[in-house]
Tab-separated table of C-alpha atoms in Angstrom:
chain	number	residue	atom	x	y	z
U	1	UNK	CA	0.000	0.000	0.000
U	2	UNK	CA	1.235	3.507	-0.868
U	3	UNK	CA	0.612	5.877	2.063
U	4	UNK	CA	0.897	9.659	2.280
U	5	UNK	CA	0.636	11.089	5.790
U	6	UNK	CA	-0.258	14.759	6.158
U	7	UNK	CA	-0.232	14.702	9.958
U	8	UNK	CA	2.917	14.268	12.051
U	9	UNK	CA	1.073	12.254	14.696
U	10	UNK	CA	-0.299	9.873	12.061
U	11	UNK	CA	3.209	9.383	10.686
U	12	UNK	CA	4.359	8.294	14.135
U	13	UNK	CA	1.468	5.830	14.337
U	14	UNK	CA	2.380	4.378	10.938
U	15	UNK	CA	5.906	3.873	12.253
U	16	UNK	CA	4.659	2.230	15.448
U	17	UNK	CA	2.596	-0.164	13.332
U	18	UNK	CA	5.687	-1.196	11.375
U	19	UNK	CA	4.526	0.291	8.089
U	20	UNK	CA	7.221	2.871	7.362
U	21	UNK	CA	8.157	0.964	4.215
U	22	UNK	CA	4.696	1.783	2.827
U	23	UNK	CA	5.002	5.526	3.495
U	24	UNK	CA	5.800	7.321	0.219
U	25	UNK	CA	5.214	10.953	1.230
U	26	UNK	CA	4.591	13.155	4.247
U	27	UNK	CA	3.846	16.699	5.374
U	28	UNK	CA	6.364	19.462	6.034
U	29	UNK	CA	5.744	18.976	9.770
U	30	UNK	CA	6.565	15.261	9.842
U	31	UNK	CA	9.938	14.907	11.578
U	32	UNK	CA	9.761	11.665	13.586
U	33	UNK	CA	11.032	9.017	13.452
U	34	UNK	CA	14.192	10.354	11.754
U	35	UNK	CA	13.931	7.774	8.963
U	36	UNK	CA	11.029	9.665	7.362
U	37	UNK	CA	13.050	12.831	6.768
U	38	UNK	CA	14.168	11.485	3.379
U	39	UNK	CA	10.596	11.153	2.094
U	40	UNK	CA	9.069	13.545	-0.449
U	41	UNK	CA	7.244	16.447	1.233
U	42	UNK	CA	3.814	17.217	-0.212
U	43	UNK	CA	2.708	20.190	1.895
U	44	UNK	CA	4.039	23.620	2.763
U	45	UNK	CA	3.096	26.354	5.203
U	46	UNK	CA	1.992	29.849	4.225
U	47	UNK	CA	3.331	31.123	7.542
U	48	UNK	CA	6.748	32.706	7.998
U	49	UNK	CA	7.840	30.848	11.135
U	50	UNK	CA	11.077	32.813	11.502
U	51	UNK	CA	9.317	35.865	12.931
U	52	UNK	CA	8.099	36.539	16.475
U	53	UNK	CA	5.268	34.600	18.104
U	54	UNK	CA	3.027	37.650	17.956
U	55	UNK	CA	3.700	38.052	14.240
U	56	UNK	CA	3.054	34.346	13.641
U	57	UNK	CA	-0.267	34.681	15.454
U	58	UNK	CA	-1.175	37.696	13.319
U	59	UNK	CA	-0.335	35.807	10.114
U	60	UNK	CA	-2.473	32.833	11.138
U	61	UNK	CA	-5.441	35.054	11.958
U	62	UNK	CA	-5.107	36.987	8.706
U	63	UNK	CA	-4.909	33.895	6.498
U	64	UNK	CA	-7.521	31.885	8.394
U	65	UNK	CA	-10.049	34.705	8.112
U	66	UNK	CA	-9.240	35.722	4.550
U	67	UNK	CA	-12.177	35.555	2.154
U	68	UNK	CA	-10.075	35.565	-0.998
U	69	UNK	CA	-6.612	34.145	-1.490
U	70	UNK	CA	-4.269	34.646	-4.450
U	71	UNK	CA	-4.595	32.192	-7.325
U	72	UNK	CA	-1.152	30.731	-6.630
U	73	UNK	CA	-2.302	29.439	-3.232
U	74	UNK	CA	-5.548	27.954	-4.477
U	75	UNK	CA	-4.740	24.631	-2.836
U	76	UNK	CA	-4.974	26.141	0.644
U	77	UNK	CA	-8.767	26.237	1.067
U	78	UNK	CA	-9.436	27.641	4.567
U	79	UNK	CA	-6.127	26.454	5.957
U	80	UNK	CA	-2.724	28.050	6.406
U	81	UNK	CA	-1.116	25.256	4.381
U	82	UNK	CA	-0.805	24.309	0.729
U	83	UNK	CA	-0.577	20.882	-0.863
U	84	UNK	CA	1.754	20.177	-3.762
U	85	UNK	CA	-0.829	18.640	-6.075
U	86	UNK	CA	1.769	17.735	-8.701
U	87	UNK	CA	3.872	15.858	-6.158
U	88	UNK	CA	0.774	14.114	-4.830
U	89	UNK	CA	-0.091	12.938	-8.327
U	90	UNK	CA	3.455	11.647	-8.842
U	91	UNK	CA	3.286	9.626	-5.625
U	92	UNK	CA	-0.038	7.973	-6.541
U	93	UNK	CA	-1.116	7.312	-2.925
U	94	UNK	CA	-3.663	4.641	-2.149
U	95	UNK	CA	-4.175	5.959	1.395
U	96	UNK	CA	-3.975	9.551	2.670
U	97	UNK	CA	-3.944	10.303	6.392
U	98	UNK	CA	-5.120	13.775	7.405
U	99	UNK	CA	-7.201	15.523	10.094
U	100	UNK	CA	-10.226	17.732	10.703
U	101	UNK	CA	-9.449	18.768	14.284
U	102	UNK	CA	-7.676	22.049	13.531
U	103	UNK	CA	-7.066	23.803	10.215
U	104	UNK	CA	-4.358	25.932	11.821
U	105	UNK	CA	-2.459	23.020	13.387
U	106	UNK	CA	-1.978	20.747	10.371
U	107	UNK	CA	-3.063	20.019	6.812
U	108	UNK	CA	-6.816	19.445	6.839
U	109	UNK	CA	-9.245	17.254	4.936
U	110	UNK	CA	-10.497	20.300	3.036
U	111	UNK	CA	-6.938	20.872	1.786
U	112	UNK	CA	-6.765	17.283	0.563
U	113	UNK	CA	-10.151	17.401	-1.131
U	114	UNK	CA	-9.222	20.657	-2.869
U	115	UNK	CA	-5.978	19.141	-4.121
U	116	UNK	CA	-7.696	15.976	-5.355
U	117	UNK	CA	-10.135	18.047	-7.401
U	118	UNK	CA	-7.114	19.088	-9.450
U	119	UNK	CA	-6.079	15.446	-9.900
U	120	UNK	CA	-9.154	13.591	-11.105
U	121	UNK	CA	-7.164	10.425	-11.675
U	122	UNK	CA	-6.467	10.056	-7.950
U	123	UNK	CA	-9.011	8.227	-5.832
U	124	UNK	CA	-7.187	7.291	-2.631
U	125	UNK	CA	-8.854	6.179	0.552
U	126	UNK	CA	-8.799	9.132	2.977
U	127	UNK	CA	-8.666	8.560	6.736
U	128	UNK	CA	-9.351	11.830	8.517
U	129	UNK	CA	-8.590	12.040	12.228
U	130	UNK	CA	-10.349	14.354	14.685
U	131	UNK	CA	-8.704	13.987	18.104
U	132	UNK	CA	-9.971	16.117	20.968
U	133	UNK	CA	-9.440	13.786	23.921
U	134	UNK	CA	-7.118	10.904	24.725
U	135	UNK	CA	-9.744	8.303	23.848
U	136	UNK	CA	-10.074	9.912	20.410
U	137	UNK	CA	-6.341	9.480	19.927
U	138	UNK	CA	-6.448	5.805	20.887
U	139	UNK	CA	-9.395	5.370	18.508
U	140	UNK	CA	-7.381	7.063	15.754
U	141	UNK	CA	-4.537	4.573	16.240
U	142	UNK	CA	-7.014	1.758	15.684
U	143	UNK	CA	-8.525	3.521	12.650
U	144	UNK	CA	-5.090	3.780	11.068
U	145	UNK	CA	-4.395	0.171	12.005
U	146	UNK	CA	-7.520	-0.947	10.177
U	147	UNK	CA	-6.635	1.152	7.133
U	148	UNK	CA	-3.174	-0.443	6.824
U	149	UNK	CA	-4.341	-3.956	7.745
U	150	UNK	CA	-2.660	-3.873	11.151
U	151	UNK	CA	-5.712	-3.833	13.407
U	152	UNK	CA	-4.387	-6.443	15.827
U	153	UNK	CA	-1.106	-4.579	16.269
U	154	UNK	CA	-3.019	-1.319	16.742
U	155	UNK	CA	-5.152	-2.818	19.505
U	156	UNK	CA	-2.026	-4.092	21.231
U	157	UNK	CA	-0.377	-0.675	20.995
U	158	UNK	CA	-3.397	1.076	22.478
U	159	UNK	CA	-3.606	-1.433	25.319
U	160	UNK	CA	0.051	-0.738	26.089
U	161	UNK	CA	-0.461	3.035	26.032
U	162	UNK	CA	-3.436	2.793	28.359
U	163	UNK	CA	-1.589	0.532	30.789
U	164	UNK	CA	1.305	2.989	31.012
U	165	UNK	CA	-1.122	5.840	31.654
U	166	UNK	CA	-2.908	3.839	34.347
U	167	UNK	CA	0.378	2.999	36.067
U	168	UNK	CA	1.376	6.652	36.021
U	169	UNK	CA	-2.008	7.722	37.422
U	170	UNK	CA	-1.727	5.201	40.263
U	171	UNK	CA	1.753	6.461	41.113
U	172	UNK	CA	0.897	10.163	40.995
U	173	UNK	CA	-2.238	9.593	43.085
U	174	UNK	CA	0.031	8.118	45.760
U	175	UNK	CA	2.529	10.965	45.430
U	176	UNK	CA	-0.144	13.646	45.712
U	177	UNK	CA	-1.502	12.021	48.879
U	178	UNK	CA	1.984	11.942	50.375
U	179	UNK	CA	2.473	15.572	49.418
U	180	UNK	CA	-0.925	16.565	50.785
U	181	UNK	CA	-2.141	18.265	47.610
U	182	UNK	CA	-1.838	18.370	43.845
U	183	UNK	CA	0.147	21.187	42.229
U	184	UNK	CA	-1.977	23.778	40.437
U	185	UNK	CA	-0.655	23.934	36.900
U	186	UNK	CA	-0.871	26.393	33.999
U	187	UNK	CA	-0.004	24.870	30.625
U	188	UNK	CA	0.843	27.641	28.143
U	189	UNK	CA	0.443	26.618	24.495
U	190	UNK	CA	1.349	30.056	23.134
U	191	UNK	CA	3.215	32.907	24.788
U	192	UNK	CA	2.402	36.046	22.787
U	193	UNK	CA	-0.515	36.412	23.048
U	194	UNK	CA	-1.056	34.004	25.912
U	195	UNK	CA	-2.980	30.816	25.199
U	196	UNK	CA	-3.641	27.947	27.589
U	197	UNK	CA	-3.724	24.325	26.431
U	198	UNK	CA	-7.017	22.514	25.854
U	199	UNK	CA	-8.085	19.329	24.043
U	200	UNK	CA	-6.277	16.313	25.580
U	201	UNK	CA	-3.766	18.342	27.631
U	202	UNK	CA	-5.976	18.679	30.744
U	203	UNK	CA	-6.195	14.868	30.769
U	204	UNK	CA	-2.403	14.622	30.579
U	205	UNK	CA	-2.115	16.981	33.546
U	206	UNK	CA	-4.652	14.968	35.551
U	207	UNK	CA	-2.888	11.685	34.773
U	208	UNK	CA	0.400	13.266	35.843
U	209	UNK	CA	-1.112	14.240	39.195
U	210	UNK	CA	-1.677	17.936	38.622
U	211	UNK	CA	-4.676	20.259	38.818
U	212	UNK	CA	-5.109	21.963	35.451
U	213	UNK	CA	-6.384	25.502	36.028
U	214	UNK	CA	-6.950	26.712	32.446
U	215	UNK	CA	-8.557	24.903	29.531
U	216	UNK	CA	-10.978	21.987	29.517
U	217	UNK	CA	-10.632	18.458	28.177
U	218	UNK	CA	-12.167	18.049	24.744
U	219	UNK	CA	-12.383	21.795	24.090
U	220	UNK	CA	-10.165	24.003	21.952
U	221	UNK	CA	-7.290	25.815	23.633
U	222	UNK	CA	-8.498	29.110	25.174
U	223	UNK	CA	-6.884	32.517	24.974
U	224	UNK	CA	-5.614	33.729	28.319
U	225	UNK	CA	-5.208	37.193	29.825
U	226	UNK	CA	-2.380	38.273	32.065
U	227	UNK	CA	-4.950	39.262	34.685
U	228	UNK	CA	-6.338	35.719	34.716
U	229	UNK	CA	-2.852	34.224	35.012
U	230	UNK	CA	-1.942	36.594	37.824
U	231	UNK	CA	-5.200	35.969	39.702
U	232	UNK	CA	-4.856	32.180	39.412
U	233	UNK	CA	-1.199	32.342	40.533
U	234	UNK	CA	-0.340	28.700	39.650
U	235	UNK	CA	2.196	26.606	41.538
U	236	UNK	CA	3.791	25.432	38.285
U	237	UNK	CA	3.868	26.942	34.801
U	238	UNK	CA	4.769	24.740	31.843
U	239	UNK	CA	5.752	26.446	28.597
U	240	UNK	CA	4.836	24.197	25.657
U	241	UNK	CA	4.160	26.376	22.604
U	242	UNK	CA	2.633	24.476	19.714
U	243	UNK	CA	5.250	23.615	17.101
U	244	UNK	CA	8.190	24.914	19.154
U	245	UNK	CA	11.119	22.925	20.456
U	246	UNK	CA	12.813	24.000	23.694
U	247	UNK	CA	15.366	26.255	22.004
U	248	UNK	CA	12.642	28.163	20.123
U	249	UNK	CA	10.534	28.406	23.266
U	250	UNK	CA	13.446	29.904	25.184
U	251	UNK	CA	13.675	32.682	22.597
U	252	UNK	CA	10.220	33.808	23.733
U	253	UNK	CA	10.888	33.729	27.472
U	254	UNK	CA	12.001	37.413	27.485
U	255	UNK	CA	8.496	38.291	26.254
U	256	UNK	CA	7.163	36.864	29.506
U	257	UNK	CA	9.894	38.316	31.684
U	258	UNK	CA	9.296	41.871	30.510
U	259	UNK	CA	5.643	41.790	31.582
U	260	UNK	CA	5.158	43.424	35.005
U	261	UNK	CA	3.010	40.537	36.266
U	262	UNK	CA	5.547	37.808	35.484
U	263	UNK	CA	7.870	38.414	38.405
U	264	UNK	CA	4.964	38.508	40.848
U	265	UNK	CA	3.831	34.950	40.094
U	266	UNK	CA	4.454	32.273	42.723
U	267	UNK	CA	5.762	29.817	40.132
U	268	UNK	CA	8.338	32.362	38.972
U	269	UNK	CA	9.444	33.370	42.467
U	270	UNK	CA	9.802	29.742	43.572
U	271	UNK	CA	11.538	28.548	40.399
U	272	UNK	CA	8.776	26.313	39.065
U	273	UNK	CA	8.815	27.366	35.417
U	274	UNK	CA	9.511	24.587	32.927
U	275	UNK	CA	9.844	24.398	29.159
U	276	UNK	CA	8.909	21.242	27.246
U	277	UNK	CA	9.515	20.409	23.612
U	278	UNK	CA	5.949	21.230	22.587
U	279	UNK	CA	6.558	20.078	19.033
U	280	UNK	CA	7.505	16.518	19.968
U	281	UNK	CA	5.346	16.241	23.076
U	282	UNK	CA	2.106	17.631	24.542
U	283	UNK	CA	0.621	19.103	21.336
U	284	UNK	CA	1.189	16.206	18.933
U	285	UNK	CA	-1.736	13.793	19.085
U	286	UNK	CA	0.268	10.606	18.710
U	287	UNK	CA	2.000	7.815	20.632
U	288	UNK	CA	4.367	10.156	22.476
U	289	UNK	CA	1.505	11.619	24.498
U	290	UNK	CA	2.120	8.784	26.947
U	291	UNK	CA	5.677	10.003	27.361
U	292	UNK	CA	4.315	13.548	27.608
U	293	UNK	CA	2.246	12.578	30.648
U	294	UNK	CA	5.286	10.933	32.211
U	295	UNK	CA	7.354	14.081	31.637
U	296	UNK	CA	4.679	16.140	33.377
U	297	UNK	CA	4.645	13.683	36.277
U	298	UNK	CA	8.404	14.093	36.625
U	299	UNK	CA	8.038	17.884	36.565
U	300	UNK	CA	5.244	17.887	39.146
U	301	UNK	CA	6.876	15.487	41.610
U	302	UNK	CA	10.593	15.724	40.875
U	303	UNK	CA	13.362	13.166	40.512
U	304	UNK	CA	12.409	11.527	43.803
U	305	UNK	CA	9.164	10.402	42.145
U	306	UNK	CA	11.050	7.631	40.360
U	307	UNK	CA	9.477	8.622	37.030
U	308	UNK	CA	12.128	8.144	34.350
U	309	UNK	CA	12.045	10.370	31.273
U	310	UNK	CA	14.421	11.630	28.600
U	311	UNK	CA	16.608	14.249	30.269
U	312	UNK	CA	16.452	16.376	27.098
U	313	UNK	CA	12.645	16.501	27.007
U	314	UNK	CA	12.286	19.472	29.369
U	315	UNK	CA	14.270	22.098	31.234
U	316	UNK	CA	13.678	24.019	34.442
U	317	UNK	CA	14.199	27.750	34.058
U	318	UNK	CA	16.509	29.481	36.476
U	319	UNK	CA	14.895	31.306	39.356
U	320	UNK	CA	15.234	35.076	38.846
U	321	UNK	CA	17.709	36.893	41.065
U	322	UNK	CA	16.137	38.729	43.993
U	323	UNK	CA	17.047	42.412	43.998
C-alpha cells in the first residue's frame, strides 16, 4: 500500500505499526522518526515561522479569516497550508492520512479534497482524524491500524499506552496524597498572546497528578489574559508552545519576563517554570503523548518520584535573582 501522511502524529502511528516501508510521502511537519526525513514532502506552510510569536499569530489570523486568497495558493482552502498537487499525483497514494481537528495546526481534509479536485485520476482512501481527547487518539490509532491492515497490532499498541497511563495515574495519586495536595498547573500553548492548552492536555495533567487551572478536556485551547494568570497564581507553569522545540521556546521567554506581572507569580518566584519540547510532546496527538504525561509527572513530583524520562525533554528555568 502507498501511504501519504499529512499529519505528524499519524506518521508516528504508521511507524509504530511497522509500516514505514509503505510511506511514500509526508507533510512538512513530519519529523519523527528520523527515517522519514528522506521522504518527499507534499505540503508547505503559508506562515513565515522565523518571525516573532506575535507576528506568527497575526499571520495565522489573517490567512484563516481571509475571504479571498491569491490564485497561486488555491490549494490552501481555509487552511494556512498548501498541498503540492503535482507531487501528490506523482506519488499515486492509495491511502492519505489527514485531520479535521484544527485547520491551523496541520493540513486538513479540506486541503486534501481541494488538491484531489485538481487530480481527477487520484481516488485514494482518505482517513481523517479528529482527536480532541485521549480516547479519540487511541481510537485514531485503531482507525489507522484498520486502514493499513494492522488492526491487531493497533489494539495491542493502544492497550500498552493505556496501561502505562494507568500505572502513572496510580503512582501520581500516591505521590499527591503523600504531598498533601496536587500542584496547580498552567499549561501555556502560546506565549504572545497568551494561550492555555485545551483538548487532551488537561487529561495529561490529571494523569500526571496535577490540577489543570486553564482549559478543559475536549475543548479548543483558550486565549488567556495576564490578569487571569496573575489571579490564578499557579504553583507550576509549563511552557509548551505548539510547534516549538525547547530552544525556540526559550527565545520567547524574554516576552514573559518583561511583563510586570511575570515576576509577581508564585511559580516564577519559587523557580517552578519549565519548558517542554511542545513540538515533539504535549501538542502532537500521537503515541508520544504517553511520554508527555510521564514528563509532566516528573516535573510535578521531581526526581524523587522515580518517574524516568528523557533528560532532554524538558528544562527548568533558572529562578530570577532577587534584587
